[in-house]
Short mmCIF file of C-alpha atoms and ligand atoms in Angstrom, two decimals:
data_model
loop_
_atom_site.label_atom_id
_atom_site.label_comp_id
_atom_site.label_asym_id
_atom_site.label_seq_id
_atom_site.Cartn_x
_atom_site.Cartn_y
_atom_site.Cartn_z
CA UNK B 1 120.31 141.87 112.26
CA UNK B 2 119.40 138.16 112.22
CA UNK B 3 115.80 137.55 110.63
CA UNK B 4 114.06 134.32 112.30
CA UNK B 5 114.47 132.99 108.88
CA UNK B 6 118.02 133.38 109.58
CA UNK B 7 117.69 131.60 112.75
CA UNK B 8 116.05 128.76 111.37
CA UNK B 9 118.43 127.90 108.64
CA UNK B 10 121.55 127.47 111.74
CA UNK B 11 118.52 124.77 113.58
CA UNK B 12 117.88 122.75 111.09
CA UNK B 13 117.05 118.93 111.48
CA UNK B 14 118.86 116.88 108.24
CA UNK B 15 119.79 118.07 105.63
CA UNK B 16 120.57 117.03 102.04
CA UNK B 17 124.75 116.34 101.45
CA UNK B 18 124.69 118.35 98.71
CA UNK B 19 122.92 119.98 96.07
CA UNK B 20 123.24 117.01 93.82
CA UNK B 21 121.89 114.98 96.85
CA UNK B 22 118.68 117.52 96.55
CA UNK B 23 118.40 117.20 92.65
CA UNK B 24 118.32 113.63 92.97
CA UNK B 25 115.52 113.33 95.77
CA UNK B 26 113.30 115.55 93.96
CA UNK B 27 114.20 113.66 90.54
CA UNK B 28 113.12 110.41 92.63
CA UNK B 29 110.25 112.29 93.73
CA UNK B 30 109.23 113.32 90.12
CA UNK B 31 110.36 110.65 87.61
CA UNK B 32 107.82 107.58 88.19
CA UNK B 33 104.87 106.77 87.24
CA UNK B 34 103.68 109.83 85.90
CA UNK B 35 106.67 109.59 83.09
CA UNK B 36 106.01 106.14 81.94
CA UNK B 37 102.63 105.33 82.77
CA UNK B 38 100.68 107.64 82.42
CA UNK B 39 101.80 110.49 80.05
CA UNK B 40 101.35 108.17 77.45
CA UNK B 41 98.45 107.17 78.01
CA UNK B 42 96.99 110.30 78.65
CA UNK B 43 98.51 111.82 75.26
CA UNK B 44 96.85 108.96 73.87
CA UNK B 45 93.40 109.29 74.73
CA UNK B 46 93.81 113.35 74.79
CA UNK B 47 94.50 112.41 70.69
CA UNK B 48 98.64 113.45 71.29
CA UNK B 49 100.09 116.56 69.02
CA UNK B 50 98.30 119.45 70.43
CA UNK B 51 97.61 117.97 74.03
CA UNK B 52 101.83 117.08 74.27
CA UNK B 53 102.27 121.11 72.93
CA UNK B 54 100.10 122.76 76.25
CA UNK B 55 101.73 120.03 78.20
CA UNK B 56 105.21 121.37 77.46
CA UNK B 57 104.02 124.81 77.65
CA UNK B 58 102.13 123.64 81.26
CA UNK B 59 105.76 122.18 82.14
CA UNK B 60 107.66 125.09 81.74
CA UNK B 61 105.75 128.18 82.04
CA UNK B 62 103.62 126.96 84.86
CA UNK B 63 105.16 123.98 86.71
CA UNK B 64 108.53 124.87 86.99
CA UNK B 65 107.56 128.74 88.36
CA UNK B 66 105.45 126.98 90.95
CA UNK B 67 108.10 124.41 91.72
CA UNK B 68 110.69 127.19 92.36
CA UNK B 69 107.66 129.07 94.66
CA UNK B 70 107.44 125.57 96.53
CA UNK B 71 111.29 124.70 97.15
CA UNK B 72 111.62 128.62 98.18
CA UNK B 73 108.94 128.35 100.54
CA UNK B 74 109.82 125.03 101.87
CA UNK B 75 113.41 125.95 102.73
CA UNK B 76 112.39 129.59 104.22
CA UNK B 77 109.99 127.88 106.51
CA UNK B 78 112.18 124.45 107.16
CA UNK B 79 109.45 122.42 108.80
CA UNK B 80 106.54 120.54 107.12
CA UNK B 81 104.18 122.05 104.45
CA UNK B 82 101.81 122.61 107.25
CA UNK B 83 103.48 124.25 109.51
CA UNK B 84 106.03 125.99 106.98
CA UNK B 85 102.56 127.39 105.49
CA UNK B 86 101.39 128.76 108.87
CA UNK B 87 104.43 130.30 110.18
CA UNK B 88 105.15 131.99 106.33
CA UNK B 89 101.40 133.04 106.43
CA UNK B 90 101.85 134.24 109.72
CA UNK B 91 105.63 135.73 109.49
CA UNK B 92 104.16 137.67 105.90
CA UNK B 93 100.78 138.53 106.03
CA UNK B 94 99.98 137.71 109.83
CA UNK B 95 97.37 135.38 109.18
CA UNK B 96 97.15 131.37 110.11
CA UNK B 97 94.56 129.98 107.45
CA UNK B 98 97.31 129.23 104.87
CA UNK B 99 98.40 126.07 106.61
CA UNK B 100 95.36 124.99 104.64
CA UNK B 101 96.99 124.43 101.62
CA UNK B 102 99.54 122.27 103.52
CA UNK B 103 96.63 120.47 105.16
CA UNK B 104 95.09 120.05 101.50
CA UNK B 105 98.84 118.83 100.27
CA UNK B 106 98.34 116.38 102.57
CA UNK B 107 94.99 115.07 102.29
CA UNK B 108 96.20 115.15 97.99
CA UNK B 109 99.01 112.82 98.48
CA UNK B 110 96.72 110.24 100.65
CA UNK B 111 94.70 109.85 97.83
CA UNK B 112 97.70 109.87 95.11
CA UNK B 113 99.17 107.46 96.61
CA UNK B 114 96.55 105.25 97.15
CA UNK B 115 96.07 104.85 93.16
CA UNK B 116 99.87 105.24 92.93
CA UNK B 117 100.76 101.99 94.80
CA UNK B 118 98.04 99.99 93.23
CA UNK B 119 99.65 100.96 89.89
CA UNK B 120 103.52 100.02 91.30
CA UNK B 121 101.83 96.48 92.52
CA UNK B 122 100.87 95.98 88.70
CA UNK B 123 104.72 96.85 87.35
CA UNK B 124 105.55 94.71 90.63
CA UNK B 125 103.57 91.91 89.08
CA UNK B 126 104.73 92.23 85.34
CA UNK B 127 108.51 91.66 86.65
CA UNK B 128 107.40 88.34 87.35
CA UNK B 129 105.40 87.81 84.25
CA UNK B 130 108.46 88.83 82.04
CA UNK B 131 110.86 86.96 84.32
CA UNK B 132 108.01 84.05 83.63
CA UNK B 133 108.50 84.38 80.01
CA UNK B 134 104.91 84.74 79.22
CA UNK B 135 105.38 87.78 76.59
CA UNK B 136 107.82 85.65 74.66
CA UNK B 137 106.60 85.23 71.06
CA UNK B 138 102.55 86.69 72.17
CA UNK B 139 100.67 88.02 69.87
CA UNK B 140 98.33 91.27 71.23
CA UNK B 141 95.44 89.24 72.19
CA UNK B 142 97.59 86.91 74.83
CA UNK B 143 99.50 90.36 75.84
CA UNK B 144 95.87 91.90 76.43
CA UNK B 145 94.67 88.59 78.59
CA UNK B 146 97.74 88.64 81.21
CA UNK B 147 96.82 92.77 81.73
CA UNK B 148 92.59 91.82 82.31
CA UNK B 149 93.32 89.05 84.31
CA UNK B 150 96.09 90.66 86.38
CA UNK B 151 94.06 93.58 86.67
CA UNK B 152 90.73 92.02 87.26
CA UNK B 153 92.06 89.92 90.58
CA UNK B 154 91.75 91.26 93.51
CA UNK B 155 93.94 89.30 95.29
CA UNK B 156 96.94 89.56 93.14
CA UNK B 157 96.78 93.14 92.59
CA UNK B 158 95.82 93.85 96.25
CA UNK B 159 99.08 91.52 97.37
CA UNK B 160 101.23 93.65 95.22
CA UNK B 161 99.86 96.74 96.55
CA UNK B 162 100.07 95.65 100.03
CA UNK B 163 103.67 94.98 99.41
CA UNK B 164 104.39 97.95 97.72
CA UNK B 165 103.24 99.87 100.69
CA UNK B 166 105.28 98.00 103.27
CA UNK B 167 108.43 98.82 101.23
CA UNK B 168 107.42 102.54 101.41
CA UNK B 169 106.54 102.64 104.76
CA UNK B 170 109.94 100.36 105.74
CA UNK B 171 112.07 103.52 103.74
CA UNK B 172 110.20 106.19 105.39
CA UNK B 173 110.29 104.85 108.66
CA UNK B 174 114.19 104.96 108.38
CA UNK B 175 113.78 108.85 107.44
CA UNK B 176 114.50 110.24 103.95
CA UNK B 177 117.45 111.30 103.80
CA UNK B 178 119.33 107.77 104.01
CA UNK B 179 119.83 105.84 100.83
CA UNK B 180 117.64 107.95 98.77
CA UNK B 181 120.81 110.12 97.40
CA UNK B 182 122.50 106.89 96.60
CA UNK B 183 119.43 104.68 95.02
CA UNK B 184 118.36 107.74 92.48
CA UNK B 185 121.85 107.87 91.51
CA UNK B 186 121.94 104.87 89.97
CA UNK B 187 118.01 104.50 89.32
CA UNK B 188 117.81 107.99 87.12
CA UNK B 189 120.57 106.94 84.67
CA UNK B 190 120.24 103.45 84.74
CA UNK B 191 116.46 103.97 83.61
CA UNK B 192 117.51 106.16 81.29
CA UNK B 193 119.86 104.01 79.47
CA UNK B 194 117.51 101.38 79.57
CA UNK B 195 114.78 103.52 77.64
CA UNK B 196 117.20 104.54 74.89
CA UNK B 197 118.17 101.38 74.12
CA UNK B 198 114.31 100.21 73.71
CA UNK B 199 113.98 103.57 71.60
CA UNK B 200 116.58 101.46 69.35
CA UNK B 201 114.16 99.44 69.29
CA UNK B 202 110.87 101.29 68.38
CA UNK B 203 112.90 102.78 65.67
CA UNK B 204 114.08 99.83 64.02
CA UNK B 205 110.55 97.46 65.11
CA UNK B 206 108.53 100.01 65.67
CA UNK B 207 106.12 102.46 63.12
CA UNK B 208 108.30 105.57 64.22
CA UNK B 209 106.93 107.58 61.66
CA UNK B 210 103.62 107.17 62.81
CA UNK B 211 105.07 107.39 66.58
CA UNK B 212 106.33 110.77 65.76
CA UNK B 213 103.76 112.27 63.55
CA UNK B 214 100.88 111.42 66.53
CA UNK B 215 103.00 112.96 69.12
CA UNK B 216 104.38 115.91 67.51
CA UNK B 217 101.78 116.93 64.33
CA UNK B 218 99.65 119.61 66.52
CA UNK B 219 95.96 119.14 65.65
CA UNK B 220 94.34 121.44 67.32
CA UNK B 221 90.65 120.58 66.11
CA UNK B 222 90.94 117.78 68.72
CA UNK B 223 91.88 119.85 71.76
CA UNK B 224 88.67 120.71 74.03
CA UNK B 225 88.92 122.52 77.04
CA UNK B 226 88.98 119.31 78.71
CA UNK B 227 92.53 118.14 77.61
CA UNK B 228 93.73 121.45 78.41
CA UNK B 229 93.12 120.84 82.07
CA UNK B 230 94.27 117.23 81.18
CA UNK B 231 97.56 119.09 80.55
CA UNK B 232 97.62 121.03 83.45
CA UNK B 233 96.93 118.25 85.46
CA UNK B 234 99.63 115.72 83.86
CA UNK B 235 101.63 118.80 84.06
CA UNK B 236 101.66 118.84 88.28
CA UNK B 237 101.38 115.19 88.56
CA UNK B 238 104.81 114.46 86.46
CA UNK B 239 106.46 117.35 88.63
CA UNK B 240 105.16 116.32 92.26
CA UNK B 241 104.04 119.92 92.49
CA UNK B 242 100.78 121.72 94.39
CA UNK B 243 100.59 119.26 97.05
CA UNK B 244 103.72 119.68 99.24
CA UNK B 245 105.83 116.98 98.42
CA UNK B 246 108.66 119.42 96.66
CA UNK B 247 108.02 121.75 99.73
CA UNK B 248 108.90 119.11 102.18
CA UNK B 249 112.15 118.45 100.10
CA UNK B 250 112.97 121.99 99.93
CA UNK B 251 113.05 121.88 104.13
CA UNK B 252 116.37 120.31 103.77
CA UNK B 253 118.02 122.37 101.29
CA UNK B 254 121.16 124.30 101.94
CA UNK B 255 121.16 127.76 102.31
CA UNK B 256 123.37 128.63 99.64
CA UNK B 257 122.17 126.60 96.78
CA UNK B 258 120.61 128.08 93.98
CA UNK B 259 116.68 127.44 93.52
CA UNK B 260 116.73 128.12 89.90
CA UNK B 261 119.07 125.74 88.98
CA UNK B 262 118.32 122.62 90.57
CA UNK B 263 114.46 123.12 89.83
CA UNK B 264 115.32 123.51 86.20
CA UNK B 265 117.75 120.69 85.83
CA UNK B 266 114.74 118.15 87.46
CA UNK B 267 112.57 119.82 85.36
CA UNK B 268 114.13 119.39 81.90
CA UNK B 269 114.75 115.30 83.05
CA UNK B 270 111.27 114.71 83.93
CA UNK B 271 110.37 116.00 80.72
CA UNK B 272 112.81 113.89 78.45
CA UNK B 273 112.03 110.73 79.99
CA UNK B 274 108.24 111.63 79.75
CA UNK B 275 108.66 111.84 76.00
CA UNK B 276 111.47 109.14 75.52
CA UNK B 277 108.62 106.93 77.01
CA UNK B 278 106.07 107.97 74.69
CA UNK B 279 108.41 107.21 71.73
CA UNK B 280 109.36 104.17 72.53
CA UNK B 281 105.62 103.12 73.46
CA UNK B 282 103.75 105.08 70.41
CA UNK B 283 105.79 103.10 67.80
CA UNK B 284 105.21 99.94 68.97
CA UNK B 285 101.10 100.68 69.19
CA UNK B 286 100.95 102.25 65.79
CA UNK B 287 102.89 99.06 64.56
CA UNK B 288 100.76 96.51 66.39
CA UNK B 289 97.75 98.22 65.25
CA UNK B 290 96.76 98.91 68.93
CA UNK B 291 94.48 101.87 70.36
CA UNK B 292 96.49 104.95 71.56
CA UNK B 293 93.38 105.90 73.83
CA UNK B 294 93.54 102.54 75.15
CA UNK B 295 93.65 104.08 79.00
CA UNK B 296 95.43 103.01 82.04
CA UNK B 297 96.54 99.62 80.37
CA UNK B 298 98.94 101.46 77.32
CA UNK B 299 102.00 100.59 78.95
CA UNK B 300 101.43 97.32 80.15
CA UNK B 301 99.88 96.33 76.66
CA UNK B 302 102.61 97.75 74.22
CA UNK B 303 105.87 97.19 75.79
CA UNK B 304 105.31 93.12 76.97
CA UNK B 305 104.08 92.61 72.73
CA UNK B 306 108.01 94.57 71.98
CA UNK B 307 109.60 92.15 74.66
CA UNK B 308 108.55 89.14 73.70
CA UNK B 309 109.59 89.88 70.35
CA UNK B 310 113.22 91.24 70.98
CA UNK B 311 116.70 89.20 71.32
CA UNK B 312 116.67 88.73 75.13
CA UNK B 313 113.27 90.21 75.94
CA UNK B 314 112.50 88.39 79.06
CA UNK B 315 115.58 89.86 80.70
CA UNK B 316 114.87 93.41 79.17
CA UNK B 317 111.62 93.34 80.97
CA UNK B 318 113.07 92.32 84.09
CA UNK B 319 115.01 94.92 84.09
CA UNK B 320 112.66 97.76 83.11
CA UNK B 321 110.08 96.85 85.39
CA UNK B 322 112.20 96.17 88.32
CA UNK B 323 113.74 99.97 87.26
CA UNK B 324 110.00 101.23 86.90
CA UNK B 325 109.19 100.01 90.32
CA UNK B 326 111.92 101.58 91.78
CA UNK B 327 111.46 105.14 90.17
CA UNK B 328 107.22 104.91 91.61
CA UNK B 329 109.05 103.55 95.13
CA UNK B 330 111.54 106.90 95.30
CA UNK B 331 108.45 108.80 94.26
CA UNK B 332 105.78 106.91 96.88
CA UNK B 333 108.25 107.95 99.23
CA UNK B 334 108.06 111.96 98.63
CA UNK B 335 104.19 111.57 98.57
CA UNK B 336 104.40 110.18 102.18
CA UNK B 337 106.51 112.53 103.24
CA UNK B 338 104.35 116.04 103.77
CA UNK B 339 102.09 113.57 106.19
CA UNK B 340 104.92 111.86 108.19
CA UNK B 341 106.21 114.88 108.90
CA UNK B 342 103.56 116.89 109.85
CA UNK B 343 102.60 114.05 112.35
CA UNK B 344 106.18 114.10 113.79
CA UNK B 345 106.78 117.76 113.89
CA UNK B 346 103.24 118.56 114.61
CA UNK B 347 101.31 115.89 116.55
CA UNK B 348 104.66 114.46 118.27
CA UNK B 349 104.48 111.49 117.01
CA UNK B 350 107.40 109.33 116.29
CA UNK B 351 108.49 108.41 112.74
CA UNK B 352 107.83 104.69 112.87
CA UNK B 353 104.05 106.08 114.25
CA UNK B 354 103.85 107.97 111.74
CA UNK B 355 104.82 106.19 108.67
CA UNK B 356 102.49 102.99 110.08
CA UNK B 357 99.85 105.37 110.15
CA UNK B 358 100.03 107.02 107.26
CA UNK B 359 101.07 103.88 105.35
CA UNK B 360 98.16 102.03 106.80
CA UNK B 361 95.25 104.41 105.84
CA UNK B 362 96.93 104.92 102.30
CA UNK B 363 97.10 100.94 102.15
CA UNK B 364 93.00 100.68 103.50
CA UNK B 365 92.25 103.44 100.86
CA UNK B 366 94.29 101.83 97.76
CA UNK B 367 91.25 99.33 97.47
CA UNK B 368 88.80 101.12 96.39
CA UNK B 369 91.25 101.28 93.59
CA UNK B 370 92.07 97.63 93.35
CA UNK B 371 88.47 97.16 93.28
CA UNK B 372 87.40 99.61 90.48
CA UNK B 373 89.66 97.61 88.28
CA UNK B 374 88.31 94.71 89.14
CA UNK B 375 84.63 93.37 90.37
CA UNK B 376 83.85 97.40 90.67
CA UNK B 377 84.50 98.20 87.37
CA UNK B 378 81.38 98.61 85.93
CA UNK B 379 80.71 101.05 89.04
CA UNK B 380 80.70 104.49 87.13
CA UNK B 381 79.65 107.60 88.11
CA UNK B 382 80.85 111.66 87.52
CA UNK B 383 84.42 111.07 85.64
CA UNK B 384 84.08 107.29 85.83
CA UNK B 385 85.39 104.31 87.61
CA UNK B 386 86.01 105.33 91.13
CA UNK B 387 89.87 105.17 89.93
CA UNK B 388 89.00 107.58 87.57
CA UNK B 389 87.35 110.08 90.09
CA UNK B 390 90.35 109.84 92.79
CA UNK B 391 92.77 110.70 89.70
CA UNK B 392 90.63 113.34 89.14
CA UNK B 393 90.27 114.81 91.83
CA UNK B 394 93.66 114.75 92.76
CA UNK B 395 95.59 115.50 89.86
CA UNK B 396 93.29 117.97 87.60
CA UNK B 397 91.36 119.47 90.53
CA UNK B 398 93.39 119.73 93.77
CA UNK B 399 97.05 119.71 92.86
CA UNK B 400 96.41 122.73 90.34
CA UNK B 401 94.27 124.59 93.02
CA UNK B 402 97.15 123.55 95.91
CA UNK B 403 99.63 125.23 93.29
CA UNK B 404 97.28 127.86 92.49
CA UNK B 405 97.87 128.86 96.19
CA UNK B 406 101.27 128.15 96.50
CA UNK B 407 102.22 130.32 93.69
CA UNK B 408 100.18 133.40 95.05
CA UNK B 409 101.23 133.02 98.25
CA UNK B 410 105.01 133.27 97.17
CA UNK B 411 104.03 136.19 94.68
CA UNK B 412 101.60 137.73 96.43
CA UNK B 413 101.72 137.11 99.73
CA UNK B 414 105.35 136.98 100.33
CA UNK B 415 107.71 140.10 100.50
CA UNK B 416 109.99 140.95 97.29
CA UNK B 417 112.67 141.21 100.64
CA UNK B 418 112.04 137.29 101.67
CA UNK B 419 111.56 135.68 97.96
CA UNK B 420 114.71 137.60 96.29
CA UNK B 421 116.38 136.60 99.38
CA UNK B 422 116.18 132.75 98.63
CA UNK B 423 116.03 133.21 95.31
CA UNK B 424 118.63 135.79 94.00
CA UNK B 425 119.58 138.27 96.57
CA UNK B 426 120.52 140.60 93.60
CA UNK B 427 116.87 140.18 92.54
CA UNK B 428 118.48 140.46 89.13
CA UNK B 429 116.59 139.46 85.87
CA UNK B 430 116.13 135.86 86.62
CA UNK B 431 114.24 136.78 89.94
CA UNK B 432 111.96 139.09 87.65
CA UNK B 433 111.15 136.95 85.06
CA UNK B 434 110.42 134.11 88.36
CA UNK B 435 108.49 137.00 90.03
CA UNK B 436 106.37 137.99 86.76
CA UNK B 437 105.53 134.15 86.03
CA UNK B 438 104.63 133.71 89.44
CA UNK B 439 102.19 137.06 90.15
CA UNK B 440 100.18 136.84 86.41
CA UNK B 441 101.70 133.69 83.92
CA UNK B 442 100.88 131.20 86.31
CA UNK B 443 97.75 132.11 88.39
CA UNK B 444 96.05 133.23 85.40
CA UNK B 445 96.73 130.18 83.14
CA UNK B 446 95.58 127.98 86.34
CA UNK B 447 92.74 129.96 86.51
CA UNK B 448 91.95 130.36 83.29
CA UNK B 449 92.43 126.45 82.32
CA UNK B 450 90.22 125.74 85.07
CA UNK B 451 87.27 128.38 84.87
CA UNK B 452 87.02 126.91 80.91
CA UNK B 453 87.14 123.43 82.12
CA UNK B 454 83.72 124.20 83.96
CA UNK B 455 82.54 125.54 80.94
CA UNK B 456 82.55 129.30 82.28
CA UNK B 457 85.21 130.88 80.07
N1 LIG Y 1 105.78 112.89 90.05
C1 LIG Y 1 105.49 111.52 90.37
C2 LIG Y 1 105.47 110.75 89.06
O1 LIG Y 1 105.54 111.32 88.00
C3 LIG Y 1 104.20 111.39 91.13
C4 LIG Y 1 104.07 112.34 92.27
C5 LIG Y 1 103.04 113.28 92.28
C6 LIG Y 1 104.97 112.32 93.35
C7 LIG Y 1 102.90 114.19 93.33
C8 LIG Y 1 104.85 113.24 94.38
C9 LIG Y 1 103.82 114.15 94.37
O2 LIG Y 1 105.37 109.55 89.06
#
């Protein structure tokens, strides 16, 4: 008897070549930003050991479960995280209101974005700065003066932005599937390389002792509830989960590839070129006598101060921030994606509409954070700058409550019959263990990490 699951996987629209064609999109989607931006810095002002140790445990005991949840889902339902949330609510539990957590997916990667591509237009910028040859031979203070005055000028970082987004939108428009495969192919390993060889670096340059010691020496006097949720949040950010983006991936997965694997091999990359990044960056502070809580700026302080020190430095930092802009561009793209589709499979609108749309409101929107850098910056309020309330928000308020709801709805919600059968038919011991993490390890450390964050537990 054919299940209208069944029927849905022999109707699909696109899908991806192969499962190494789906490993790399959602690699694209994860590795960005959140690797080499801002895990460092948020390990640095979170005072590194202990925070990096619940990170790690975040990653693996709590992202990845919810990742495999939000592929599953995504695939079973085949449509956008909207509509695959109502017809799944409606198919298991015969109820509509769980297209609200795609409609809140949505609305998260709107305002992700809108920070994201602000950030991108700064690494954007710094290609030309290191192609420029201003780090060559400057000391801290000169590397410090090209970040404030970037940062602090509207114009430049809003013309960066604005051309960020076009270059989105332009690759959206075109639909995902083309050239994606093919540009994380060579981006992934190419960024990779690149990082070791700069890890030469920090060894050899670099106060690696010190590097290592901050990172890995758990001091857990330092962690308050507060850079738990930091964790957490870091945690879904780095791994594009709780907002749809993996979901909308997981639409064009075929049938017969296995869940478990592909989640945990993008999994296990995010996470070593998360930490590669911090130990090539870490060194280079603790050597330069810089501030590891330095915020939003760590990367674009340390690394220029190595560069224009190196043997062909200028060309180095080319390189990496050409690479850097590409990984946030394959990873702007999957945040766009839950929106675009929804308006094209939902609202009939085409995918040039859409994408324009989209694009355009997340463009309008990315100024508030171009301006809370800038002439807004003394503007504080609740967390902060009004940068600092989107991120938030968005990473350590609504991306663990989307994936609080993803992951209950999968092992809750959802029959053993329809997750075992896109998981592991045999619902052997690898579906169990997925199953267990799902029902208690991960709603209950989401909870939990959240309730004491308020100050209630
Ligand atoms: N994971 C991406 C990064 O680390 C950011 C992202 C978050 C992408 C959420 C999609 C969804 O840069």
């Amino acid at each position: 008897m054919s299940t209208p699951a069944d029927e849905r996987r022999s109707s699909l629209h696109g899908e991806w070549s192969s499962r190494l064609g789906f490993i790399l999109a959602v690699a694209g989607s994860a590795v960005g930003l959140g690797n080499i931006w801002r895990f460092p810095y948020v390990a640095g002002e979170n005072g590194g050991g202990a925070f990096v140790l619940v990170y790690l445990v975040c990653v693996f005991f709590i992202g990845l479960p919810i990742m495999m949840a939000e592929v599953l889902i995504g695939r079973r339902g085949r449509r956008n995280p909207v509509a695959t949330m109502r017809l799944l609510g409606e198919e298991e539990a015969g109820v509509t209101y769980w297209r609200w957590v795609g409609v809140v997916g949505v609305a998260t990667g709107f305002l992700i974005l809108s920070f994201y591509s602000v950030i991108a237009g700064w690494t954007i910028a710094y290609i030309f700065e290191g192609g420029a040859g201003e780090f060559t031979g400057a000391g801290p203070d000169r590397i410090n003066e090209i970040f404030s005055s970037l940062v602090s000028t509207p114009l430049l970082t809003g013309f960066w932005h604005t051309l960020f987004m076009l270059a989105t939108v332009m690759v959206v428009v075109r639909g995902v599937e083309h050239g994606l495969e093919r540009a994380v192919r060579v981006l992934v390993p190419a960024l990779v390389a690149l990082m070791l060889v700069l890890l030469g670096y920090s060894m050899v340059a670099g106060n690696f002792a010190d590097g290592l010691r901050f990172l890995f020496e758990p001091r857990f006097d330092d962690l308050t509830g507060g850079s738990v949720l930091e964790a957490l949040g870091q945690a879904f950010f780095t791994l594009s989960v709780g907002m749809g983006a993996v979901m909308a991936y997981g639409a064009y997965l075929p049938e017969k590839e296995s869940i478990a694997k592909t989640t945990a091999a993008v999994v296990i990359a995010d996470t070593c070129i998360a930490m590669l990044a911090a130990l090539v960056i870490f060194p280079i502070v603790f050597a330069n006598g810089m501030d590891p809580a330095s915020g939003p700026g760590l990367v674009f302080q340390s690394l220029p101060l190595a560069f224009g020190q190196m043997p062909g430095g200028a060309v180095i930092a080319v390189l990496f921030f050409l690479l850097l802009t590409f990984a946030a561009w394959t990873s702007a793209i999957s945040l766009m994606e839950p929106a675009v589709a929804y308006f094209m499979e939902t609202r009939g609108w085409t995918r040039g509409r859409a994408a324009t749309v989209v694009g355009g409101t997340i463009w309008a929107l990315g100024f508030l954070t171009v301006l809370s850098f800038g002439p807004w910056s003394s503007l504080t309020f609740l967390r902060g700058t009004i940068f600092d309330n989107i991120d938030y928000l968005s990473n350590n308020v609504l991306l663990p409550l989307g994936g609080l709801a993803i992951v209950v709805f999968a092992g809750w919600i959802m029959a053993v019959n329809s997750t075992a059968d896109e998981l592991d038919p045999a619902a052997g011991r690898g579906y169990r263990l997925w199953r267990f993490s799902a029902r208690y390890v991960a709603p209950v450390a989401v909870v939990l990490v959240l309730l004491n964050a308020v100050g209630l537990f």
